[in-house]
Short mmCIF file of C-alpha atoms in Angstrom, two decimals:
data_model
loop_
_atom_site.label_atom_id
_atom_site.label_comp_id
_atom_site.label_asym_id
_atom_site.label_seq_id
_atom_site.Cartn_x
_atom_site.Cartn_y
_atom_site.Cartn_z
CA MET A 1 -9.39 -36.82 41.62
CA THR A 2 -8.28 -36.63 38.03
CA SER A 3 -9.65 -34.45 35.27
CA ARG A 4 -11.56 -35.90 32.40
CA ILE A 5 -8.65 -35.22 30.07
CA PRO A 6 -4.93 -35.68 30.60
CA ARG A 7 -3.27 -32.55 31.98
CA ASP A 8 -0.65 -32.74 29.23
CA SER A 9 -3.16 -33.03 26.42
CA ARG A 10 -1.70 -32.71 22.94
CA LEU A 11 -2.75 -29.88 20.68
CA ARG A 12 -3.55 -30.73 17.10
CA LEU A 13 -1.08 -28.75 15.00
CA VAL A 14 -2.43 -26.84 12.02
CA ARG A 15 -1.06 -24.14 9.80
CA PRO A 16 -1.63 -20.64 11.19
CA ARG A 17 -4.73 -19.16 9.62
CA PRO A 18 -4.45 -15.77 7.91
CA LEU A 19 -5.78 -13.01 10.12
CA ALA A 20 -8.12 -11.81 7.40
CA ALA A 21 -10.07 -15.03 7.91
CA ALA A 22 -10.54 -14.41 11.64
CA PRO A 23 -13.74 -12.31 11.67
CA ARG A 24 -17.03 -13.92 10.90
CA ALA A 25 -17.66 -13.86 7.18
CA VAL A 26 -20.91 -12.37 6.01
CA ASN A 27 -23.04 -13.37 3.11
CA GLN A 28 -21.92 -11.29 0.19
CA ARG A 29 -24.29 -12.54 -2.46
CA ARG A 30 -25.12 -9.63 -4.69
CA PRO A 31 -25.68 -9.14 -8.39
CA ARG A 32 -22.52 -9.30 -10.42
CA ARG A 33 -21.54 -6.05 -12.07
CA PRO A 34 -21.12 -6.55 -15.81
CA ALA A 35 -17.50 -6.51 -16.88
CA PRO A 36 -16.81 -2.92 -17.99
CA ARG A 37 -15.55 -2.26 -21.47
CA PRO A 38 -12.76 0.25 -22.10
CA PRO A 39 -13.58 3.42 -24.04
CA GLU A 40 -14.02 3.12 -27.78
CA GLY A 41 -10.70 3.28 -29.56
CA THR A 42 -8.71 1.69 -26.74
CA PRO A 43 -6.23 -0.82 -28.23
CA ALA A 44 -6.61 -4.52 -27.41
CA PRO A 45 -4.62 -5.87 -24.43
CA ALA A 46 -2.12 -7.56 -26.75
CA GLU A 47 -1.46 -4.25 -28.52
CA LEU A 48 -1.17 -2.39 -25.21
CA ALA A 49 1.30 -5.00 -23.99
CA GLY A 50 3.32 -4.52 -27.19
CA LEU A 51 3.47 -0.77 -26.52
CA ALA A 52 4.62 -1.45 -22.96
CA ARG A 53 7.30 -3.87 -24.17
CA THR A 54 8.58 -1.24 -26.58
CA GLY A 55 8.64 1.50 -23.95
CA LEU A 56 10.41 -0.69 -21.41
CA ALA A 57 12.86 -2.36 -23.78
CA GLY A 58 15.82 -0.56 -22.19
CA PRO A 59 14.99 -1.47 -18.57
CA VAL A 60 14.30 -5.08 -19.64
CA ARG A 61 17.69 -5.22 -21.33
CA VAL A 62 19.48 -3.99 -18.21
CA ALA A 63 17.47 -6.34 -15.98
CA ARG A 64 18.37 -9.34 -18.13
CA TRP A 65 22.01 -8.29 -18.13
CA ALA A 66 21.97 -8.16 -14.34
CA ASP A 67 20.36 -11.60 -14.19
CA THR A 68 23.03 -13.10 -16.45
CA ALA A 69 26.14 -11.17 -15.43
CA LEU A 70 25.58 -10.72 -11.70
CA GLY A 71 23.56 -13.73 -10.63
CA SER A 72 23.34 -13.41 -6.86
CA GLY A 73 26.38 -11.12 -6.69
CA SER A 74 26.55 -7.60 -5.34
CA ALA A 75 24.72 -4.98 -7.41
CA THR A 76 24.28 -1.99 -5.11
CA ALA A 77 26.49 -0.13 -2.70
CA ASP A 78 24.41 2.28 -0.60
CA GLY A 79 21.72 -0.01 0.78
CA LYS A 80 19.10 1.99 -1.14
CA ALA A 81 18.95 -0.16 -4.29
CA THR A 82 20.98 2.36 -6.31
CA LEU A 83 23.24 0.64 -8.81
CA SER A 84 26.89 0.83 -7.70
CA ALA A 85 29.34 2.78 -9.88
CA ALA A 86 31.42 -0.30 -10.64
CA THR A 87 28.38 -2.32 -11.70
CA ALA A 88 27.03 0.56 -13.80
CA GLU A 89 30.35 0.91 -15.62
CA ARG A 90 30.50 -2.82 -16.26
CA ALA A 91 26.95 -2.84 -17.64
CA ALA A 92 27.64 0.20 -19.80
CA ALA A 93 30.68 -1.49 -21.33
CA ASP A 94 28.81 -4.75 -21.98
CA LEU A 95 25.68 -3.12 -23.40
CA GLY A 96 27.27 -0.23 -25.26
CA LEU A 97 25.41 2.41 -23.25
CA SER A 98 26.38 5.35 -21.09
CA THR A 99 26.52 4.83 -17.34
CA ALA A 100 23.78 7.46 -16.92
CA GLN A 101 21.47 5.52 -19.25
CA VAL A 102 22.22 2.26 -17.43
CA CYS A 103 21.41 3.83 -14.06
CA ALA A 104 18.18 5.34 -15.42
CA ASP A 105 17.09 2.01 -16.94
CA TRP A 106 17.99 0.22 -13.70
CA ASP A 107 15.80 2.53 -11.64
CA THR A 108 12.94 2.11 -14.10
CA ALA A 109 13.33 -1.69 -13.99
CA ARG A 110 13.03 -1.61 -10.20
CA LEU A 111 9.88 0.51 -10.30
CA ALA A 112 8.32 -1.84 -12.88
CA GLY A 113 9.13 -4.93 -10.79
CA LEU A 114 11.59 -6.32 -13.33
CA VAL A 115 14.31 -6.59 -10.71
CA GLU A 116 14.06 -6.96 -6.95
CA VAL A 117 16.83 -5.70 -4.67
CA HIS A 118 17.51 -7.35 -1.33
CA GLY A 119 20.32 -5.82 0.66
CA ASP A 120 23.17 -5.30 -1.79
CA SER A 121 22.16 -8.04 -4.22
CA ALA A 122 19.54 -8.11 -6.98
CA ARG A 123 17.49 -10.84 -8.59
CA PRO A 124 15.02 -10.87 -11.48
CA GLY A 125 11.38 -10.25 -10.67
CA TRP A 126 8.67 -12.66 -11.74
CA ARG A 127 7.53 -10.19 -14.40
CA LEU A 128 10.89 -10.43 -16.14
CA ARG A 129 10.56 -14.23 -16.29
CA ALA A 130 7.12 -13.92 -17.88
CA TRP A 131 7.87 -10.85 -20.01
CA ASP A 132 7.87 -12.49 -23.43
CA ARG A 133 4.89 -14.78 -22.93
CA ASP A 134 2.45 -13.11 -20.52
CA ASP A 135 0.76 -9.89 -21.63
CA SER A 136 -0.88 -9.43 -18.23
CA ALA A 137 2.52 -9.49 -16.51
CA VAL A 138 3.77 -6.83 -18.93
CA LEU A 139 0.77 -4.58 -18.33
CA ARG A 140 1.03 -5.00 -14.56
CA GLY A 141 4.67 -4.02 -14.74
CA TRP A 142 3.85 -0.91 -16.75
CA VAL A 143 1.02 0.05 -14.37
CA ALA A 144 3.43 -0.34 -11.44
CA LEU A 145 5.74 2.13 -13.19
CA PHE A 146 2.78 4.44 -13.92
CA ASP A 147 1.78 4.38 -10.23
CA ALA A 148 5.34 5.39 -9.32
CA TRP A 149 5.63 8.24 -11.84
CA SER A 150 6.62 10.72 -9.12
CA LEU A 151 9.64 8.54 -8.28
CA ALA A 152 10.73 8.06 -11.89
CA SER A 153 12.01 11.62 -12.27
CA PRO A 154 13.88 13.58 -9.57
CA GLU A 155 11.80 16.12 -7.69
CA PRO A 156 12.71 19.75 -8.40
CA GLU A 157 15.22 20.60 -5.68
CA GLU A 158 14.22 24.25 -5.43
CA GLN A 159 10.60 23.43 -4.56
CA GLU A 160 9.15 22.90 -1.10
CA PRO A 161 8.56 19.18 -0.32
CA ALA A 162 5.06 19.99 0.97
CA ALA A 163 4.15 21.63 -2.32
CA VAL A 164 5.50 18.66 -4.27
CA ALA A 165 3.40 16.31 -2.12
CA GLU A 166 0.28 18.39 -2.77
CA VAL A 167 0.82 18.24 -6.51
CA VAL A 168 1.36 14.47 -6.42
CA SER A 169 -1.91 14.11 -4.45
CA ALA A 170 -3.76 16.33 -6.93
CA MET A 171 -2.50 14.76 -10.15
CA PRO A 172 -5.04 11.86 -10.23
CA GLN A 173 -7.78 14.44 -10.83
CA VAL A 174 -5.71 16.07 -13.59
CA LEU A 175 -5.13 12.68 -15.22
CA SER A 176 -8.84 11.86 -14.98
CA PHE A 177 -9.65 15.12 -16.78
CA LEU A 178 -7.15 14.27 -19.50
CA GLN A 179 -8.68 10.82 -19.90
CA LEU A 180 -12.24 12.15 -20.12
CA SER A 181 -11.15 14.84 -22.60
CA ALA A 182 -9.84 12.11 -24.96
CA GLY A 183 -7.53 14.52 -26.75
CA PRO A 184 -5.05 17.36 -26.33
CA VAL A 185 -5.70 19.71 -23.40
CA PRO A 186 -4.03 23.15 -23.01
CA VAL A 187 -1.57 23.27 -20.16
CA GLU A 188 -3.20 26.49 -18.88
CA GLN A 189 -6.43 24.55 -18.36
CA LEU A 190 -4.57 21.81 -16.50
CA LEU A 191 -2.86 24.42 -14.31
CA ASP A 192 -6.22 25.94 -13.40
CA LEU A 193 -7.55 22.50 -12.47
CA LEU A 194 -4.42 21.74 -10.45
CA GLN A 195 -4.74 25.02 -8.54
CA GLN A 196 -8.37 24.27 -7.72
CA ARG A 197 -7.55 20.77 -6.51
CA VAL A 198 -4.64 21.94 -4.34
CA THR A 199 -6.92 24.57 -2.81
CA GLU A 200 -9.49 21.87 -2.06
CA LEU A 201 -6.84 19.74 -0.38
CA ARG A 202 -5.81 22.64 1.83
CA THR A 203 -9.44 23.43 2.65
CA GLU A 204 -10.03 19.80 3.65
CA ARG A 205 -7.08 20.12 6.05
CA CYS A 206 -8.67 23.30 7.44
CA GLU A 207 -5.60 25.38 6.56
CA VAL A 208 -7.23 28.75 7.25
CA PRO A 209 -5.60 31.67 9.09
CA TYR A 210 -6.69 32.21 12.69
CA GLU A 211 -5.39 35.76 12.98
CA PRO A 212 -6.80 38.76 11.09
CA GLY A 213 -4.61 39.67 8.16
CA PRO A 214 -4.54 40.64 4.52
CA ALA A 215 -7.15 39.02 2.36
CA GLN A 216 -5.94 35.94 0.51
CA PRO A 217 -6.84 36.06 -3.20
CA ALA A 218 -8.85 33.06 -4.25
CA LEU A 219 -7.90 30.90 -7.21
CA PRO A 220 -10.31 30.99 -10.12
CA GLY A 221 -13.11 28.50 -9.43
CA ALA A 222 -11.80 27.58 -5.97
CA ARG A 223 -14.39 26.68 -3.36
CA GLN A 224 -14.66 28.90 -0.29
CA SER A 225 -15.06 27.42 3.15
CA PRO A 226 -18.50 28.39 4.53
CA GLU A 227 -17.01 28.78 8.00
CA SER A 228 -14.41 31.30 6.90
CA GLY A 229 -16.93 33.97 5.86
CA PRO A 230 -16.24 36.74 3.38
CA ALA A 231 -12.66 37.87 3.07
CA ARG A 232 -11.98 41.36 4.43
CA PRO A 233 -9.49 43.55 2.55
CA ALA A 234 -6.58 44.85 4.52
CA ALA A 235 -6.48 48.55 5.33
CA ASP A 236 -3.45 49.06 3.10
CA SER A 237 -4.59 46.80 0.30
CA PRO A 238 -3.83 48.43 -3.06
CA GLY A 239 -6.92 46.91 -4.65
CA PRO A 240 -8.20 43.66 -6.15
CA VAL A 241 -5.70 41.12 -7.44
CA ASP A 242 -6.05 39.83 -10.98
CA PRO A 243 -4.95 36.14 -11.03
CA GLY A 244 -4.77 36.16 -14.79
CA ALA A 245 -2.13 38.88 -14.80
CA ASP A 246 0.55 36.46 -13.63
CA PRO A 247 0.88 32.95 -15.15
CA ASP A 248 2.60 31.75 -11.96
CA PHE A 249 -0.09 33.17 -9.71
CA ALA A 250 -0.54 31.38 -6.40
CA PRO A 251 -1.92 32.34 -2.98
CA ALA A 252 0.38 34.58 -0.95
CA GLY A 253 3.25 32.67 0.58
CA ASP A 254 2.57 29.56 -1.54
CA THR A 255 4.83 27.90 -4.10
CA PRO A 256 3.92 28.65 -7.74
CA LEU A 257 2.36 25.55 -9.23
CA ALA A 258 3.30 26.03 -12.88
CA PRO A 259 6.87 24.67 -12.46
CA LEU A 260 5.54 21.72 -10.46
CA LEU A 261 2.93 20.93 -13.11
CA ASP A 262 5.69 21.03 -15.71
CA TRP A 263 7.74 18.57 -13.62
CA ALA A 264 4.74 16.25 -13.18
CA LEU A 265 3.90 16.23 -16.88
CA ARG A 266 7.52 15.55 -17.85
CA ALA A 267 7.67 12.70 -15.32
CA LEU A 268 4.55 11.18 -16.88
CA VAL A 269 6.13 11.57 -20.31
CA PHE A 270 9.16 9.68 -19.00
CA VAL A 271 7.04 6.67 -17.97
CA GLY A 272 5.14 6.77 -21.28
CA ALA A 273 1.77 7.93 -19.96
CA LEU A 274 1.39 11.09 -22.04
CA THR A 275 2.88 13.39 -24.66
CA TYR A 276 3.65 17.00 -23.79
CA GLY A 277 4.61 19.87 -26.07
CA ASP A 278 3.44 23.07 -27.76
CA GLY A 279 1.51 24.03 -24.63
CA GLN A 280 -0.64 20.89 -24.69
CA ALA A 281 -0.71 17.46 -23.05
CA THR A 282 -2.32 14.27 -24.35
CA LEU A 283 -2.54 10.83 -22.78
CA THR A 284 -0.94 8.01 -24.74
CA PRO A 285 -3.04 4.88 -25.40
CA LEU A 286 -1.29 3.20 -22.45
CA GLY A 287 -1.84 6.21 -20.21
CA SER A 288 -5.50 6.52 -21.17
CA TRP A 289 -6.08 2.82 -20.55
CA ALA A 290 -4.33 2.93 -17.16
CA VAL A 291 -6.35 5.93 -15.98
CA TRP A 292 -9.55 4.24 -17.16
CA VAL A 293 -8.61 1.14 -15.14
CA LYS A 294 -8.05 3.29 -12.05
CA LEU A 295 -11.40 5.04 -12.52
CA GLU A 296 -13.16 1.69 -12.88
CA GLN A 297 -11.57 0.48 -9.65
CA ILE A 298 -12.85 3.59 -7.90
CA CYS A 299 -16.36 2.99 -9.30
CA VAL A 300 -16.28 -0.59 -8.04
CA ALA A 301 -15.26 0.59 -4.59
CA ALA A 302 -17.99 3.22 -4.58
CA GLN A 303 -20.53 0.44 -5.17
CA SER A 304 -19.11 -1.73 -2.37
CA PRO A 305 -21.18 -2.42 0.77
CA ALA A 306 -19.07 -0.09 2.91
CA GLY A 307 -17.96 2.46 0.30
CA ASN A 308 -14.39 2.59 1.56
CA ILE A 309 -12.74 4.48 -1.25
CA GLU A 310 -12.68 7.89 0.50
CA GLN A 311 -11.97 6.59 3.99
CA ALA A 312 -8.71 6.87 5.90
CA ALA A 313 -6.73 3.64 6.13
CA GLU A 314 -8.01 2.69 9.58
CA ASP A 315 -11.66 3.23 8.67
CA MET A 316 -11.16 1.43 5.37
CA LEU A 317 -9.70 -1.59 7.16
CA ARG A 318 -12.60 -1.64 9.61
CA GLY A 319 -14.98 -1.54 6.68
CA CYS A 320 -13.23 -4.56 5.15
CA ALA A 321 -13.14 -6.57 8.38
CA GLN A 322 -16.39 -8.39 7.64
CA LEU A 323 -15.63 -9.09 3.99
CA ARG A 324 -14.37 -12.37 2.62
CA PRO A 325 -10.68 -12.33 1.65
CA ASN A 326 -11.28 -11.93 -2.10
CA ALA A 327 -13.74 -9.08 -1.61
CA ALA A 328 -11.39 -7.42 0.88
CA ARG A 329 -8.51 -7.58 -1.60
CA ALA A 330 -10.70 -5.93 -4.23
CA GLU A 331 -11.42 -3.13 -1.75
CA TYR A 332 -7.71 -2.74 -1.01
CA ARG A 333 -6.90 -2.46 -4.74
CA ALA A 334 -9.55 0.20 -5.31
CA TRP A 335 -8.51 2.15 -2.21
CA LEU A 336 -4.88 2.04 -3.32
CA ALA A 337 -5.78 3.15 -6.84
CA ALA A 338 -7.31 6.36 -5.50
CA ARG A 339 -4.15 7.70 -3.81
CA PRO A 340 -0.37 7.85 -4.30
CA VAL A 341 1.28 4.57 -3.35
CA GLY A 342 3.73 6.15 -0.91
CA ASN A 343 0.99 7.93 1.03
CA ALA A 344 -1.15 4.77 1.10
CA VAL A 345 1.70 2.64 2.48
CA THR A 346 2.43 5.23 5.18
CA GLU A 347 -1.25 5.23 6.20
CA LEU A 348 -1.37 1.44 6.38
CA ILE A 349 1.79 1.22 8.49
CA HIS A 350 0.37 3.87 10.84
CA ALA A 351 -2.87 1.88 11.18
CA ALA A 352 -0.86 -1.27 11.93
CA ARG A 353 0.83 0.49 14.86
CA GLY A 354 -2.51 1.00 16.62
CA GLU A 355 -3.91 -1.04 19.48
CA ASP A 356 -6.40 -3.05 17.41
CA ALA A 357 -4.74 -6.33 16.47
CA LEU A 358 -7.30 -7.02 13.75
CA LEU A 359 -6.36 -3.83 11.94
CA ARG A 360 -2.70 -4.80 12.27
CA GLY A 361 -3.25 -8.03 10.40
CA LEU A 362 -5.55 -6.46 7.81
CA ALA A 363 -3.06 -3.64 7.20
CA PHE A 364 -0.42 -6.18 6.20
CA GLU A 365 -2.94 -7.98 4.01
CA ALA A 366 -3.45 -4.67 2.21
CA LEU A 367 0.33 -4.22 1.97
CA ARG A 368 0.47 -7.60 0.21
CA VAL A 369 -1.74 -6.08 -2.45
CA VAL A 370 0.67 -3.13 -2.73
CA GLY A 371 3.56 -5.52 -3.42
CA ALA A 372 7.11 -4.40 -4.21
CA PRO A 373 6.63 -0.63 -3.67
CA ALA A 374 5.89 -1.34 0.02
CA GLU A 375 9.08 -3.35 0.64
CA PRO A 376 11.28 -0.48 1.96
CA ASP A 377 8.61 0.60 4.45
CA VAL A 378 7.99 -2.96 5.60
CA ARG A 379 11.71 -3.56 6.09
CA ALA A 380 11.89 -0.34 8.11
CA VAL A 381 9.48 -1.69 10.76
CA VAL A 382 11.11 -5.10 11.25
CA ASP A 383 12.68 -3.92 14.50
CA GLU A 384 9.36 -2.78 15.98
CA PRO A 385 8.22 -5.62 18.30
CA ALA A 386 4.52 -5.20 17.56
CA LEU A 387 5.03 -5.32 13.79
CA ARG A 388 8.04 -7.62 13.49
CA PRO A 389 6.21 -10.97 13.00
CA TYR A 390 3.87 -9.46 10.41
CA ALA A 391 6.76 -7.78 8.60
CA LEU A 392 8.85 -10.97 8.54
CA LEU A 393 5.96 -12.97 7.09
CA TRP A 394 5.31 -10.26 4.48
CA LEU A 395 8.97 -10.20 3.45
CA ALA A 396 9.17 -13.98 3.28
CA GLU A 397 6.17 -14.16 0.96
CA HIS A 398 7.56 -11.26 -1.07
CA ASP A 399 10.81 -13.20 -1.44
CA GLY A 400 8.90 -16.11 -2.95
CA VAL A 401 8.35 -18.35 0.08
CA ASP A 402 5.10 -20.31 -0.11
CA PRO A 403 2.53 -18.61 2.19
CA GLU A 404 1.87 -21.99 3.80
CA ASP A 405 5.53 -22.20 4.84
CA ALA A 406 6.24 -18.53 5.53
CA HIS A 407 5.65 -18.94 9.29
CA GLU A 408 8.87 -20.97 9.45
CA VAL A 409 10.88 -17.73 9.25
CA LEU A 410 9.61 -16.78 12.72
CA THR A 411 11.38 -17.76 15.92
CA ARG A 412 9.39 -19.59 18.57
CA GLU A 413 8.98 -16.34 20.54
CA GLU A 414 7.85 -14.39 17.48
CA ALA A 415 5.34 -17.10 16.54
CA THR A 416 3.98 -17.07 20.11
CA TRP A 417 3.69 -13.28 20.10
CA LEU A 418 1.78 -13.48 16.81
CA TRP A 419 -0.49 -16.17 18.24
CA VAL A 420 -1.40 -13.90 21.16
CA ASP A 421 -1.93 -10.91 18.86
CA THR A 422 -4.21 -12.94 16.59
CA ALA A 423 -6.09 -14.26 19.62
CA ALA A 424 -6.61 -10.66 20.74
CA ALA A 425 -8.14 -9.87 17.34
CA VAL A 426 -10.42 -12.90 17.58
CA ALA A 427 -11.42 -12.03 21.15
CA ASP A 428 -12.30 -8.47 20.14
CA HIS A 429 -14.05 -9.18 16.85
CA GLY A 430 -14.80 -12.90 16.59
CA GLU A 431 -16.88 -15.47 18.41
CA SER A 432 -16.05 -17.84 21.27
CA PRO A 433 -15.86 -21.02 19.13
CA MET A 434 -13.38 -19.28 16.87
CA LEU A 435 -11.15 -18.45 19.84
CA VAL A 436 -11.25 -22.09 20.92
CA ARG A 437 -10.29 -23.20 17.41
CA HIS A 438 -7.44 -20.70 17.44
CA LEU A 439 -5.91 -22.73 20.27
CA GLU A 440 -5.21 -25.46 17.72
CA SER A 441 -2.94 -23.19 15.67
CA ALA A 442 -0.36 -22.74 18.43
CA VAL A 443 3.13 -23.99 17.64
CA GLN A 444 3.50 -25.46 21.14
CA PRO A 445 2.62 -29.18 21.40
CA THR A 446 0.95 -28.97 24.82
CA VAL A 447 -1.25 -26.55 26.71
CA PRO A 448 1.18 -26.14 29.65
CA ARG A 449 4.03 -25.26 27.30
CA LEU A 450 1.82 -22.83 25.41
CA LEU A 451 0.84 -21.07 28.64
CA ASP A 452 4.47 -20.89 29.81
CA GLU A 453 5.64 -19.34 26.55
CA VAL A 454 2.66 -17.01 26.28
CA ARG A 455 3.51 -15.64 29.71
CA ALA A 456 7.15 -15.22 28.69
CA VAL A 457 6.65 -13.18 25.50
CA GLY A 458 5.12 -10.25 27.37
CA HIS A 459 2.36 -9.31 24.93
CA PRO A 460 0.32 -6.43 26.41
CA ARG A 461 -2.96 -8.25 25.76
CA THR A 462 -1.91 -11.54 27.36
CA VAL A 463 -4.23 -11.30 30.37
CA GLN A 464 -7.30 -10.37 28.33
CA VAL A 465 -6.62 -13.15 25.82
CA LEU A 466 -6.22 -15.80 28.50
CA VAL A 467 -9.34 -14.67 30.35
CA ALA A 468 -11.37 -14.75 27.13
CA LEU A 469 -10.00 -18.19 26.24
CA ALA A 470 -10.83 -19.55 29.70
CA ALA A 471 -14.38 -18.22 29.43
CA ALA A 472 -14.83 -19.70 25.95
CA HIS A 473 -13.30 -23.17 26.38
CA PRO A 474 -15.79 -25.94 27.20
CA ASP A 475 -13.32 -28.11 29.13
CA PRO A 476 -13.38 -27.13 32.83
CA ALA A 477 -9.88 -28.40 33.62
CA LEU A 478 -8.25 -26.57 30.72
CA ALA A 479 -10.23 -23.42 31.44
CA LYS A 480 -9.06 -23.53 35.05
CA ALA A 481 -5.42 -23.84 33.99
CA VAL A 482 -5.80 -20.90 31.61
CA ARG A 483 -7.46 -18.76 34.31
CA ARG A 484 -4.61 -19.58 36.69
CA ALA A 485 -2.09 -18.48 34.06
CA ALA A 486 -4.00 -15.25 33.51
CA PHE A 487 -3.96 -14.54 37.25
CA GLN A 488 -0.25 -15.19 37.45
CA VAL A 489 0.45 -12.81 34.58
CA HIS A 490 -1.79 -10.19 36.16
CA THR A 491 -0.07 -10.39 39.54
CA GLY A 492 3.40 -10.77 38.09
CA GLY A 493 3.79 -14.27 39.46
#
């Protein structure tokens, strides 16, 4: 007897579908939120772009020099995108600058997306190409630099890295206060706010002592954990502590925050977000506008169906799984706006390493929204088998390859591994017809070849994917062949 279809039936080849499109889309019809207007007195976008062009004139000059003088030649020497000494000296001679100024402008150009470094060579970013004609490209470049303010100035070497990280995490609240104040704010007031926010961060991490000990003096206005109960003074305590007696007051054993606040404010001055002097800090028009944009993004996220803004990366991705791609990208942008870029990228990479294939794909969709700041972290996971296909596709698109053609950078084995991983996501979160349609996206021209190569790649979900596909496919002969392949993988045959 023969089956109703040829055993070597051809598969219709289609472009691989983005994983974000795998789950069933839901109806997202809801009233449109009126376009928000910036606070009164905010300059027009064209004027803001002019301010950004003025502030970034030096980095643009160095980036254009590199484009003209270096072309595709070597620009860096340490594999970390730092300008090599020989290149810096050459640029300094050509531009009439010091080597230190050239290196500083180079680093700023990288953070603003004006140059992109790949290996030891550099090339101009798309923002540099559009710099003179596209105000939105200029403002995006400046906001990218604003987001990376903590990288624009060296961290104080004498400070604990953990304390620096806490201050970076707390600064969005300080910036929001500056923006709402709409004028100069005394540094002492900002320090008090910073101390309160750092205390809140530690309380959220449940950093409370488990052993009896001396009472820890509370910061002015800090919230006490209800579980901790009233603090008990030590037997040898000399008496109450007056926080106002010491301008560098901090909880016992903690790093004083005043020097770190000074570093953060000076770093924000460097990127052009605020002015700082005479014991006061004031947001510049660009800084005020950027903080307002971030606050608006947070408000949009808070009004979203899932309210993902305060969630960890994994929970945020799960909340976005049922959204259409455009709505999901809006959620990613708002989620990213509410936290330091470096921390957000680390969270997304960690979520991608989990067992849920859907979250893996969505994590890299969110990393596409991050853009250039995520490149080092994405390159660092290329050698991890579970993340390699996703990372290679991300890097190809980042390098300018058309998303429709990016899959061509994958080997046959990598494409097959990705096909199985995507099928696992569909099997876990999609519907049977979708899994059947996913069969059409395989790079193999025939079902037997697909099954042979799926068995060979060794994906940990191979058996479950094949069993689900066999149960979903309406053709009995094909379903039987897929079940046989699943049995062979299961028994090691």
